[in-house]
């Protein structure tokens, strides 16, 4: 078996794995990629708290200013799989540094934008740069780390994903509080510039250079890029236009997107059958253990996870009259619990596996469910602060979901496919996030319009989030039970075979 041929379990065998030599600067390189990843994911949510200020300052309509958030998310999702495949085929280091440099330049352009049109254009470009950067993060982790170290590295990566999403409203509120005046929102973008410049300089020094040999890495499926891009665009565009009635007007794009993705999948299967190089290898979902389930768990979880922050912001700022900073502080316990637990989970995932995800989802559901009940029935002057322990519980559970799920989804992916696999995983998460951020605030507003009850609207939206998380729990539990069944010793086989962790009862 050659170095580029995956084994049945999905891992590359032969010289590529056996001859692995640890890069002495791998942990420093990891921190460079995590800082860049934190900035790109933070920019998904940090801008939301500044939208009213941006709208007033630039004299924009509500539909125009919404594109400052949704345009970034849309461009981000469109780039992920293509960027991951280009990283696999060409040079992850070069693409990461180019994308990071572009992210810095477009962040400065966002801050300097004189009108809403140029701001939206700059945000689209910024989202595209972020989408090209993101899949290189997980691919570089797989390239730089092996074994237990890979689990620890993915633990830090998972902490970055969870913490950046949860802390966005707090960070945005803090920047607006410190940068007083109508133009203070510009510093939400300018803050990326010095941090990004330092990250580019360190990345040039620390990220590993890859020498290509023999294999045909340079071919990229251009028709596949077009089909996938149009399919993802068709699914996401109605969602990012949800507040202006996009789902009702553009519902026909959902079946159109499904058809385009089906044609894309068929093309990828045909390319593999002919020995070509697909944009997204379908064998990831069939032969790489845990990838399909992990992608499903992540997508379902992000439907609930991403939408709750907008719902909490609406409840605290409009319902209780909190400032953006105070609103962000109210949900900080979740972010703290998520970040701390994700690092711990990275050390435990090799030992406990899917058990961590199942326990984490139970904790998230218990924490957010308890918070919903407390905010519904407890006195409003004390309920937000009394909910802090429950939010911390939910955040701790989230840390045990995001980090281990990323590790278990990607750990058996061959390094040569790492970028495309990471891009596809994050595309599912972005689609889930888009669905959650469109659906949950929509349910909040519908309930509020019927009842004028902010508490009831909060409970309705959080209940929908819990349904998505319960579906994620059901899928994770199925995988957990299957894993236990496959690892149960077989009485019909010799001890040395039955005790092998690769052995299954299907033998």
Tab-separated table of C-alpha atoms in Angstrom:
chain	number	residue	atom	x	y	z
A	1	UNK	CA	0.000	0.000	0.000
A	2	UNK	CA	1.463	3.386	-0.985
A	3	UNK	CA	1.671	6.462	1.173
A	4	UNK	CA	-1.232	8.083	-0.615
A	5	UNK	CA	-3.650	5.189	-0.306
A	6	UNK	CA	-6.040	5.291	2.653
A	7	UNK	CA	-6.578	2.198	4.673
A	8	UNK	CA	-10.034	0.912	5.481
A	9	UNK	CA	-10.247	3.044	8.542
A	10	UNK	CA	-9.350	6.125	6.574
A	11	UNK	CA	-5.860	6.899	7.882
A	12	UNK	CA	-2.934	7.106	5.553
A	13	UNK	CA	-0.528	4.264	6.026
A	14	UNK	CA	3.018	3.709	4.940
A	15	UNK	CA	5.819	6.250	4.801
A	16	UNK	CA	3.596	9.303	5.153
A	17	UNK	CA	2.427	8.203	8.602
A	18	UNK	CA	5.225	5.913	9.725
A	19	UNK	CA	7.911	8.399	8.712
A	20	UNK	CA	6.292	11.329	10.455
A	21	UNK	CA	8.798	13.601	12.199
A	22	UNK	CA	7.355	16.241	14.576
A	23	UNK	CA	7.940	19.816	13.521
A	24	UNK	CA	9.762	21.501	16.453
A	25	UNK	CA	7.717	24.681	15.900
A	26	UNK	CA	4.345	22.975	15.514
A	27	UNK	CA	2.792	24.421	18.703
A	28	UNK	CA	3.864	27.971	17.841
A	29	UNK	CA	2.492	27.475	14.337
A	30	UNK	CA	-0.775	26.226	15.836
A	31	UNK	CA	-1.242	29.425	17.830
A	32	UNK	CA	-0.773	31.513	14.683
A	33	UNK	CA	-3.545	29.605	12.921
A	34	UNK	CA	-5.801	29.767	15.986
A	35	UNK	CA	-5.464	33.546	16.261
A	36	UNK	CA	-6.373	33.890	12.590
A	37	UNK	CA	-9.269	31.460	12.988
A	38	UNK	CA	-10.513	33.331	16.056
A	39	UNK	CA	-10.635	36.617	14.126
A	40	UNK	CA	-12.487	35.106	11.165
A	41	UNK	CA	-15.113	33.357	13.303
A	42	UNK	CA	-15.484	36.295	15.695
A	43	UNK	CA	-16.412	38.522	12.756
A	44	UNK	CA	-19.501	36.370	12.168
A	45	UNK	CA	-21.169	37.606	15.367
A	46	UNK	CA	-19.228	40.648	16.597
A	47	UNK	CA	-20.823	42.993	14.047
A	48	UNK	CA	-24.406	42.164	15.054
A	49	UNK	CA	-24.396	44.454	18.110
A	50	UNK	CA	-23.152	47.382	16.008
A	51	UNK	CA	-25.812	47.203	13.280
A	52	UNK	CA	-28.057	49.944	14.732
A	53	UNK	CA	-25.067	52.313	14.969
A	54	UNK	CA	-23.888	51.461	11.437
A	55	UNK	CA	-27.409	51.993	10.079
A	56	UNK	CA	-27.678	55.451	11.653
A	57	UNK	CA	-24.165	56.563	10.687
A	58	UNK	CA	-24.349	55.439	7.053
A	59	UNK	CA	-28.054	56.273	6.578
A	60	UNK	CA	-28.772	52.733	5.430
A	61	UNK	CA	-31.990	50.761	5.309
A	62	UNK	CA	-32.593	47.721	7.486
A	63	UNK	CA	-32.253	45.400	4.466
A	64	UNK	CA	-28.959	47.011	3.415
A	65	UNK	CA	-27.379	46.858	6.844
A	66	UNK	CA	-28.399	43.217	7.274
A	67	UNK	CA	-26.051	42.370	4.409
A	68	UNK	CA	-23.139	43.476	6.599
A	69	UNK	CA	-23.738	40.291	8.605
A	70	UNK	CA	-25.359	37.944	6.105
A	71	UNK	CA	-23.048	38.818	3.197
A	72	UNK	CA	-20.006	37.856	5.267
A	73	UNK	CA	-21.582	34.559	6.317
A	74	UNK	CA	-22.623	33.767	2.739
A	75	UNK	CA	-19.192	34.432	1.195
A	76	UNK	CA	-17.542	32.526	4.063
A	77	UNK	CA	-19.604	29.396	3.397
A	78	UNK	CA	-19.235	29.546	-0.392
A	79	UNK	CA	-15.429	29.433	-0.239
A	80	UNK	CA	-14.843	26.625	2.268
A	81	UNK	CA	-14.784	23.387	0.256
A	82	UNK	CA	-13.057	24.926	-2.762
A	83	UNK	CA	-10.445	26.541	-0.524
A	84	UNK	CA	-9.844	23.276	1.285
A	85	UNK	CA	-9.320	21.380	-1.979
A	86	UNK	CA	-6.960	24.078	-3.290
A	87	UNK	CA	-4.964	23.802	-0.089
A	88	UNK	CA	-4.711	20.032	-0.563
A	89	UNK	CA	-3.766	20.379	-4.236
A	90	UNK	CA	-1.395	23.341	-4.066
A	91	UNK	CA	0.090	24.755	-0.864
A	92	UNK	CA	-1.813	25.212	2.425
A	93	UNK	CA	0.779	27.594	3.815
A	94	UNK	CA	0.648	29.928	0.814
A	95	UNK	CA	-3.149	29.950	0.636
A	96	UNK	CA	-3.424	30.558	4.389
A	97	UNK	CA	-1.012	33.508	4.291
A	98	UNK	CA	-2.625	35.028	1.194
A	99	UNK	CA	-6.091	34.661	2.689
A	100	UNK	CA	-4.975	36.110	6.024
A	101	UNK	CA	-3.348	39.069	4.263
A	102	UNK	CA	-6.552	39.632	2.305
A	103	UNK	CA	-8.582	39.428	5.513
A	104	UNK	CA	-6.440	42.193	7.039
A	105	UNK	CA	-6.745	44.433	3.973
A	106	UNK	CA	-10.506	43.968	3.686
A	107	UNK	CA	-10.954	44.541	7.436
A	108	UNK	CA	-9.292	47.932	6.998
A	109	UNK	CA	-11.539	48.588	3.986
A	110	UNK	CA	-14.616	47.798	6.085
A	111	UNK	CA	-13.512	50.236	8.766
A	112	UNK	CA	-12.859	52.994	6.236
A	113	UNK	CA	-16.015	52.437	4.134
A	114	UNK	CA	-17.726	55.797	3.476
A	115	UNK	CA	-21.132	54.322	2.592
A	116	UNK	CA	-23.157	51.154	3.008
A	117	UNK	CA	-22.492	49.881	-0.532
A	118	UNK	CA	-18.725	49.856	-0.130
A	119	UNK	CA	-19.065	48.380	3.363
A	120	UNK	CA	-21.123	45.456	2.039
A	121	UNK	CA	-18.656	44.882	-0.821
A	122	UNK	CA	-15.741	44.913	1.630
A	123	UNK	CA	-17.579	42.509	3.935
A	124	UNK	CA	-18.191	40.100	1.052
A	125	UNK	CA	-14.482	40.182	0.231
A	126	UNK	CA	-13.591	39.787	3.900
A	127	UNK	CA	-15.896	36.754	4.177
A	128	UNK	CA	-14.348	35.211	1.065
A	129	UNK	CA	-10.861	35.633	2.561
A	130	UNK	CA	-12.057	34.082	5.829
A	131	UNK	CA	-13.546	31.146	3.916
A	132	UNK	CA	-10.234	30.490	2.175
A	133	UNK	CA	-8.375	30.682	5.481
A	134	UNK	CA	-10.636	28.491	7.644
A	135	UNK	CA	-10.140	24.996	6.128
A	136	UNK	CA	-6.368	25.446	6.161
A	137	UNK	CA	-6.544	25.612	9.985
A	138	UNK	CA	-7.844	22.069	10.468
A	139	UNK	CA	-5.703	20.755	7.598
A	140	UNK	CA	-2.528	22.191	9.136
A	141	UNK	CA	-3.406	20.538	12.454
A	142	UNK	CA	-3.632	17.165	10.707
A	143	UNK	CA	-0.386	17.860	8.898
A	144	UNK	CA	1.536	18.941	12.006
A	145	UNK	CA	0.215	16.577	14.693
A	146	UNK	CA	-0.345	12.868	15.228
A	147	UNK	CA	-1.892	10.686	17.936
A	148	UNK	CA	-2.722	12.235	21.310
A	149	UNK	CA	-1.118	15.529	20.275
A	150	UNK	CA	-3.625	15.836	17.450
A	151	UNK	CA	-6.456	15.477	19.966
A	152	UNK	CA	-4.953	18.243	22.121
A	153	UNK	CA	-4.489	20.485	19.071
A	154	UNK	CA	-8.070	19.928	17.960
A	155	UNK	CA	-9.093	20.671	21.550
A	156	UNK	CA	-7.590	24.145	21.243
A	157	UNK	CA	-9.187	24.485	17.805
A	158	UNK	CA	-12.588	23.491	19.197
A	159	UNK	CA	-12.165	25.959	22.056
A	160	UNK	CA	-11.467	28.668	19.482
A	161	UNK	CA	-14.589	27.796	17.460
A	162	UNK	CA	-16.873	27.722	20.501
A	163	UNK	CA	-15.402	30.701	22.315
A	164	UNK	CA	-15.233	33.001	19.273
A	165	UNK	CA	-18.904	32.406	18.456
A	166	UNK	CA	-20.091	32.912	22.031
A	167	UNK	CA	-17.903	35.897	22.911
A	168	UNK	CA	-18.693	37.915	19.766
A	169	UNK	CA	-21.545	39.975	21.293
A	170	UNK	CA	-19.472	40.745	24.393
A	171	UNK	CA	-16.438	41.814	22.358
A	172	UNK	CA	-18.548	43.981	20.075
A	173	UNK	CA	-20.257	45.607	23.041
A	174	UNK	CA	-16.919	46.285	24.752
A	175	UNK	CA	-15.437	47.900	21.631
A	176	UNK	CA	-18.510	50.108	21.198
A	177	UNK	CA	-18.295	51.128	24.860
A	178	UNK	CA	-14.594	52.022	24.594
A	179	UNK	CA	-14.756	53.688	21.163
A	180	UNK	CA	-17.301	56.366	21.978
A	181	UNK	CA	-19.040	58.331	19.253
A	182	UNK	CA	-20.942	57.625	16.079
A	183	UNK	CA	-17.818	56.325	14.326
A	184	UNK	CA	-16.951	53.846	17.088
A	185	UNK	CA	-18.281	50.898	15.088
A	186	UNK	CA	-15.321	51.210	12.722
A	187	UNK	CA	-12.977	49.872	15.402
A	188	UNK	CA	-14.796	46.534	15.270
A	189	UNK	CA	-13.040	46.114	11.903
A	190	UNK	CA	-9.847	48.069	12.578
A	191	UNK	CA	-8.953	45.871	15.553
A	192	UNK	CA	-8.240	43.015	13.116
A	193	UNK	CA	-5.496	44.965	11.346
A	194	UNK	CA	-2.616	45.002	13.872
A	195	UNK	CA	-3.412	41.488	15.102
A	196	UNK	CA	-3.575	40.195	11.538
A	197	UNK	CA	-0.297	41.835	10.512
A	198	UNK	CA	1.511	40.183	13.434
A	199	UNK	CA	-0.106	36.836	12.538
A	200	UNK	CA	1.053	37.146	8.906
A	201	UNK	CA	4.638	37.875	9.951
A	202	UNK	CA	4.701	34.990	12.424
A	203	UNK	CA	3.006	32.677	9.938
A	204	UNK	CA	5.693	33.318	7.316
A	205	UNK	CA	8.274	32.269	9.864
A	206	UNK	CA	6.561	29.358	11.625
A	207	UNK	CA	4.197	27.598	9.204
A	208	UNK	CA	5.748	24.541	7.520
A	209	UNK	CA	6.715	24.546	3.879
A	210	UNK	CA	5.536	21.491	1.942
A	211	UNK	CA	7.536	19.886	-0.831
A	212	UNK	CA	5.316	18.179	-3.405
A	213	UNK	CA	6.386	15.067	-5.249
A	214	UNK	CA	5.233	12.661	-7.911
A	215	UNK	CA	1.458	12.857	-7.484
A	216	UNK	CA	-0.826	15.049	-9.575
A	217	UNK	CA	-1.834	17.503	-6.890
A	218	UNK	CA	-2.494	20.485	-9.150
A	219	UNK	CA	-5.755	19.471	-10.863
A	220	UNK	CA	-8.914	21.030	-9.471
A	221	UNK	CA	-12.473	20.175	-10.554
A	222	UNK	CA	-13.664	23.530	-11.962
A	223	UNK	CA	-17.175	22.324	-12.956
A	224	UNK	CA	-17.485	20.843	-9.463
A	225	UNK	CA	-16.599	24.216	-7.956
A	226	UNK	CA	-19.382	25.841	-9.998
A	227	UNK	CA	-21.979	23.194	-9.089
A	228	UNK	CA	-21.122	23.230	-5.388
A	229	UNK	CA	-20.988	27.020	-5.233
A	230	UNK	CA	-24.372	27.429	-6.905
A	231	UNK	CA	-25.882	24.710	-4.707
A	232	UNK	CA	-24.656	26.253	-1.455
A	233	UNK	CA	-25.696	29.717	-2.671
A	234	UNK	CA	-29.196	28.463	-3.463
A	235	UNK	CA	-29.569	26.939	0.015
A	236	UNK	CA	-28.121	29.888	1.929
A	237	UNK	CA	-29.457	32.912	0.047
A	238	UNK	CA	-33.067	32.588	1.268
A	239	UNK	CA	-31.755	32.111	4.815
A	240	UNK	CA	-29.580	35.220	4.832
A	241	UNK	CA	-32.553	37.152	3.421
A	242	UNK	CA	-34.945	35.754	6.042
A	243	UNK	CA	-35.571	39.070	7.810
A	244	UNK	CA	-36.799	40.640	4.561
A	245	UNK	CA	-39.069	37.698	3.734
A	246	UNK	CA	-36.501	35.752	1.753
A	247	UNK	CA	-37.697	32.323	2.831
A	248	UNK	CA	-41.232	33.000	1.630
A	249	UNK	CA	-40.192	34.686	-1.644
A	250	UNK	CA	-37.263	32.447	-2.516
A	251	UNK	CA	-38.448	29.067	-1.250
A	252	UNK	CA	-37.940	27.593	-4.719
A	253	UNK	CA	-34.175	27.967	-4.292
A	254	UNK	CA	-34.173	25.178	-1.697
A	255	UNK	CA	-35.189	22.386	-4.121
A	256	UNK	CA	-33.010	23.977	-6.813
A	257	UNK	CA	-30.040	23.862	-4.449
A	258	UNK	CA	-30.770	20.249	-3.552
A	259	UNK	CA	-30.785	19.303	-7.252
A	260	UNK	CA	-27.487	21.116	-7.870
A	261	UNK	CA	-25.851	19.373	-4.916
A	262	UNK	CA	-27.175	16.005	-6.136
A	263	UNK	CA	-25.628	16.646	-9.561
A	264	UNK	CA	-22.404	17.686	-7.822
A	265	UNK	CA	-22.357	14.459	-5.775
A	266	UNK	CA	-22.944	12.351	-8.891
A	267	UNK	CA	-20.087	14.113	-10.659
A	268	UNK	CA	-17.736	13.457	-7.733
A	269	UNK	CA	-18.616	9.727	-7.782
A	270	UNK	CA	-17.946	9.561	-11.514
A	271	UNK	CA	-14.592	11.315	-11.137
A	272	UNK	CA	-13.522	8.816	-8.490
A	273	UNK	CA	-14.640	5.894	-10.665
A	274	UNK	CA	-12.515	7.232	-13.550
A	275	UNK	CA	-9.493	7.757	-11.308
A	276	UNK	CA	-9.831	11.551	-11.410
A	277	UNK	CA	-9.395	14.071	-8.614
A	278	UNK	CA	-12.749	15.188	-7.165
A	279	UNK	CA	-13.332	18.466	-5.397
A	280	UNK	CA	-14.841	16.561	-2.456
A	281	UNK	CA	-14.055	12.850	-2.379
A	282	UNK	CA	-17.308	10.943	-1.642
A	283	UNK	CA	-15.268	8.207	0.046
A	284	UNK	CA	-14.942	10.585	2.995
A	285	UNK	CA	-18.564	9.802	3.849
A	286	UNK	CA	-18.419	6.060	3.233
A	287	UNK	CA	-14.966	4.763	4.175
A	288	UNK	CA	-13.601	7.287	6.669
A	289	UNK	CA	-14.888	6.163	10.046
A	290	UNK	CA	-16.988	8.754	11.870
A	291	UNK	CA	-16.864	11.473	9.214
A	292	UNK	CA	-20.483	11.342	8.024
A	293	UNK	CA	-21.910	11.099	11.556
A	294	UNK	CA	-19.617	13.842	12.838
A	295	UNK	CA	-20.627	16.188	10.024
A	296	UNK	CA	-24.305	15.533	10.817
A	297	UNK	CA	-23.819	16.067	14.561
A	298	UNK	CA	-22.004	19.346	13.914
A	299	UNK	CA	-24.589	20.680	11.450
A	300	UNK	CA	-27.538	19.934	13.751
A	301	UNK	CA	-25.765	21.349	16.782
A	302	UNK	CA	-24.873	24.615	15.057
A	303	UNK	CA	-28.529	25.177	14.114
A	304	UNK	CA	-29.298	25.647	17.788
A	305	UNK	CA	-25.923	26.893	18.986
A	306	UNK	CA	-25.534	29.810	16.563
A	307	UNK	CA	-29.085	31.128	16.774
A	308	UNK	CA	-29.367	31.417	20.557
A	309	UNK	CA	-26.941	34.364	20.763
A	310	UNK	CA	-29.111	36.583	18.598
A	311	UNK	CA	-32.160	35.538	20.614
A	312	UNK	CA	-30.462	36.353	23.913
A	313	UNK	CA	-29.321	39.714	22.499
A	314	UNK	CA	-32.879	40.554	21.397
A	315	UNK	CA	-34.299	39.561	24.777
A	316	UNK	CA	-31.769	41.422	26.895
A	317	UNK	CA	-31.434	44.563	24.765
A	318	UNK	CA	-35.022	45.041	23.576
A	319	UNK	CA	-36.909	43.213	26.288
A	320	UNK	CA	-34.903	44.296	29.345
A	321	UNK	CA	-33.243	47.441	27.982
A	322	UNK	CA	-29.653	46.238	28.475
A	323	UNK	CA	-26.735	47.925	26.706
A	324	UNK	CA	-24.781	45.787	24.185
A	325	UNK	CA	-21.967	45.392	26.720
A	326	UNK	CA	-24.262	44.338	29.555
A	327	UNK	CA	-26.091	41.979	27.218
A	328	UNK	CA	-22.791	40.371	26.260
A	329	UNK	CA	-21.751	40.047	29.895
A	330	UNK	CA	-24.986	38.201	30.673
A	331	UNK	CA	-24.024	35.319	28.363
A	332	UNK	CA	-20.295	35.325	29.150
A	333	UNK	CA	-20.554	32.319	31.535
A	334	UNK	CA	-21.437	30.155	28.531
A	335	UNK	CA	-18.349	31.339	26.641
A	336	UNK	CA	-16.069	30.749	29.630
A	337	UNK	CA	-17.431	27.255	30.213
A	338	UNK	CA	-17.117	26.406	26.532
A	339	UNK	CA	-13.508	27.550	26.177
A	340	UNK	CA	-12.242	25.835	29.328
A	341	UNK	CA	-14.069	22.558	28.672
A	342	UNK	CA	-12.933	22.363	25.039
A	343	UNK	CA	-9.262	22.377	26.061
A	344	UNK	CA	-9.873	19.629	28.622
A	345	UNK	CA	-11.924	17.626	26.145
A	346	UNK	CA	-9.048	17.693	23.673
A	347	UNK	CA	-6.978	15.702	26.166
A	348	UNK	CA	-9.756	13.207	26.890
A	349	UNK	CA	-11.158	12.509	23.437
A	350	UNK	CA	-8.736	9.692	22.584
A	351	UNK	CA	-9.796	7.881	25.756
A	352	UNK	CA	-13.546	8.503	25.891
A	353	UNK	CA	-14.455	9.265	22.265
A	354	UNK	CA	-18.125	9.832	21.443
A	355	UNK	CA	-19.070	9.526	25.121
A	356	UNK	CA	-17.827	13.095	25.572
A	357	UNK	CA	-20.147	14.369	22.835
A	358	UNK	CA	-23.186	12.593	24.271
A	359	UNK	CA	-22.525	13.873	27.810
A	360	UNK	CA	-21.801	17.353	26.445
A	361	UNK	CA	-25.074	17.526	24.518
A	362	UNK	CA	-27.008	16.432	27.607
A	363	UNK	CA	-25.322	19.244	29.574
A	364	UNK	CA	-26.057	21.845	26.888
A	365	UNK	CA	-29.716	20.845	26.726
A	366	UNK	CA	-29.992	20.892	30.527
A	367	UNK	CA	-28.209	24.247	30.830
A	368	UNK	CA	-30.140	26.086	28.107
A	369	UNK	CA	-33.436	24.433	29.083
A	370	UNK	CA	-32.961	25.470	32.704
A	371	UNK	CA	-32.023	28.998	31.603
A	372	UNK	CA	-35.194	29.264	29.521
A	373	UNK	CA	-37.368	28.210	32.461
A	374	UNK	CA	-35.586	30.563	34.851
A	375	UNK	CA	-35.915	33.565	32.543
A	376	UNK	CA	-39.568	32.683	31.961
A	377	UNK	CA	-40.723	32.432	35.568
A	378	UNK	CA	-38.144	34.018	37.912
A	379	UNK	CA	-38.183	37.760	38.793
A	380	UNK	CA	-36.548	39.705	35.974
A	381	UNK	CA	-34.337	41.777	38.257
A	382	UNK	CA	-32.460	38.665	39.409
A	383	UNK	CA	-33.158	36.005	36.746
A	384	UNK	CA	-30.346	36.947	34.284
A	385	UNK	CA	-27.676	36.654	36.972
A	386	UNK	CA	-29.245	33.604	38.596
A	387	UNK	CA	-29.028	31.960	35.167
A	388	UNK	CA	-25.224	32.302	35.116
A	389	UNK	CA	-24.522	28.834	36.644
A	390	UNK	CA	-26.913	27.210	34.179
A	391	UNK	CA	-25.263	29.010	31.266
A	392	UNK	CA	-21.876	27.884	32.543
A	393	UNK	CA	-23.185	24.309	32.628
A	394	UNK	CA	-24.419	24.664	29.058
A	395	UNK	CA	-21.117	26.190	27.968
A	396	UNK	CA	-19.155	23.386	29.587
A	397	UNK	CA	-21.283	20.898	27.703
A	398	UNK	CA	-20.697	22.826	24.468
A	399	UNK	CA	-16.953	22.525	24.975
A	400	UNK	CA	-17.378	18.760	25.193
A	401	UNK	CA	-19.421	18.796	21.958
A	402	UNK	CA	-17.561	21.041	19.503
A	403	UNK	CA	-13.967	20.068	20.239
A	404	UNK	CA	-14.368	16.242	20.454
A	405	UNK	CA	-16.701	16.176	17.466
A	406	UNK	CA	-14.181	18.010	15.292
A	407	UNK	CA	-11.433	15.653	16.462
A	408	UNK	CA	-13.435	12.466	15.877
A	409	UNK	CA	-14.750	13.678	12.524
A	410	UNK	CA	-11.340	14.579	11.105
A	411	UNK	CA	-8.837	12.353	12.917
A	412	UNK	CA	-9.077	9.431	10.438
A	413	UNK	CA	-9.102	11.641	7.332
A	414	UNK	CA	-5.964	11.137	5.201
A	415	UNK	CA	-3.697	14.188	5.358
A	416	UNK	CA	-3.868	14.540	1.557
A	417	UNK	CA	-7.662	15.140	1.876
A	418	UNK	CA	-7.557	17.186	5.075
A	419	UNK	CA	-8.380	20.572	3.558
A	420	UNK	CA	-11.419	19.438	1.582
A	421	UNK	CA	-12.677	17.411	4.559
A	422	UNK	CA	-12.305	20.356	6.930
A	423	UNK	CA	-13.965	22.650	4.412
A	424	UNK	CA	-16.940	20.316	3.997
A	425	UNK	CA	-17.309	19.959	7.763
A	426	UNK	CA	-17.301	23.721	8.248
A	427	UNK	CA	-19.682	24.213	5.313
A	428	UNK	CA	-22.209	22.031	7.141
A	429	UNK	CA	-21.669	24.080	10.275
A	430	UNK	CA	-22.133	27.343	8.356
A	431	UNK	CA	-25.338	26.040	6.764
A	432	UNK	CA	-26.572	25.022	10.209
A	433	UNK	CA	-25.588	28.403	11.608
A	434	UNK	CA	-27.399	30.218	8.784
A	435	UNK	CA	-30.529	28.159	9.380
A	436	UNK	CA	-30.387	28.789	13.117
A	437	UNK	CA	-29.768	32.529	12.867
A	438	UNK	CA	-32.657	32.840	10.403
A	439	UNK	CA	-35.150	30.565	12.166
A	440	UNK	CA	-34.709	31.311	15.873
A	441	UNK	CA	-34.965	35.134	15.715
A	442	UNK	CA	-37.872	34.654	13.295
A	443	UNK	CA	-39.716	32.526	15.854
A	444	UNK	CA	-38.878	35.117	18.506
A	445	UNK	CA	-40.440	37.942	16.470
A	446	UNK	CA	-43.492	35.896	15.438
A	447	UNK	CA	-44.254	34.984	19.056
A	448	UNK	CA	-43.601	38.547	20.215
A	449	UNK	CA	-45.942	39.934	17.559
A	450	UNK	CA	-48.750	37.645	18.675
A	451	UNK	CA	-48.331	37.967	22.449
A	452	UNK	CA	-46.140	41.057	23.131
A	453	UNK	CA	-44.452	38.801	25.697
A	454	UNK	CA	-40.650	38.891	25.540
A	455	UNK	CA	-40.373	35.990	27.971
A	456	UNK	CA	-42.674	33.800	25.943
A	457	UNK	CA	-40.825	34.708	22.734
A	458	UNK	CA	-37.518	33.735	24.341
A	459	UNK	CA	-38.850	30.368	25.487
A	460	UNK	CA	-40.309	29.615	22.047
A	461	UNK	CA	-37.020	30.354	20.263
A	462	UNK	CA	-34.898	28.459	22.792
A	463	UNK	CA	-37.267	25.487	22.575
A	464	UNK	CA	-36.615	25.314	18.822
A	465	UNK	CA	-32.879	25.412	19.498
A	466	UNK	CA	-33.247	22.559	21.981
A	467	UNK	CA	-35.092	20.476	19.378
A	468	UNK	CA	-32.122	20.808	17.002
A	469	UNK	CA	-29.719	19.908	19.794
A	470	UNK	CA	-31.864	16.916	20.756
A	471	UNK	CA	-31.636	15.699	17.145
A	472	UNK	CA	-27.860	16.087	17.353
A	473	UNK	CA	-27.916	14.099	20.617
A	474	UNK	CA	-29.931	11.314	18.965
A	475	UNK	CA	-27.388	11.013	16.138
A	476	UNK	CA	-24.423	11.120	18.537
A	477	UNK	CA	-26.079	8.488	20.763
A	478	UNK	CA	-26.593	6.227	17.756
A	479	UNK	CA	-22.897	6.497	16.908
A	480	UNK	CA	-21.940	5.928	20.549
A	481	UNK	CA	-24.024	2.746	20.766
A	482	UNK	CA	-22.685	1.509	17.431
A	483	UNK	CA	-19.132	2.172	18.550
A	484	UNK	CA	-19.655	0.186	21.761
A	485	UNK	CA	-21.199	-2.660	19.774
A	486	UNK	CA	-18.318	-2.790	17.300
A	487	UNK	CA	-15.709	-2.742	20.048
A	488	UNK	CA	-17.363	-5.503	22.089
A	489	UNK	CA	-15.093	-8.598	22.114
A	490	UNK	CA	-16.191	-11.460	19.888
A	491	UNK	CA	-16.321	-14.824	21.641
A	492	UNK	CA	-15.817	-16.682	18.369
A	493	UNK	CA	-12.371	-15.198	17.749
A	494	UNK	CA	-8.983	-15.746	19.405
A	495	UNK	CA	-8.166	-13.389	22.282
A	496	UNK	CA	-5.391	-11.626	20.415
A	497	UNK	CA	-7.878	-10.795	17.618
A	498	UNK	CA	-10.924	-10.043	19.758
A	499	UNK	CA	-8.965	-7.622	21.947
A	500	UNK	CA	-7.711	-5.660	18.959
A	501	UNK	CA	-9.471	-2.235	18.989
A	502	UNK	CA	-9.863	-2.403	15.206
A	503	UNK	CA	-11.698	-5.727	15.449
A	504	UNK	CA	-15.492	-5.630	15.187
A	505	UNK	CA	-18.328	-8.021	15.741
A	506	UNK	CA	-18.947	-7.891	12.014
A	507	UNK	CA	-15.830	-10.039	11.448
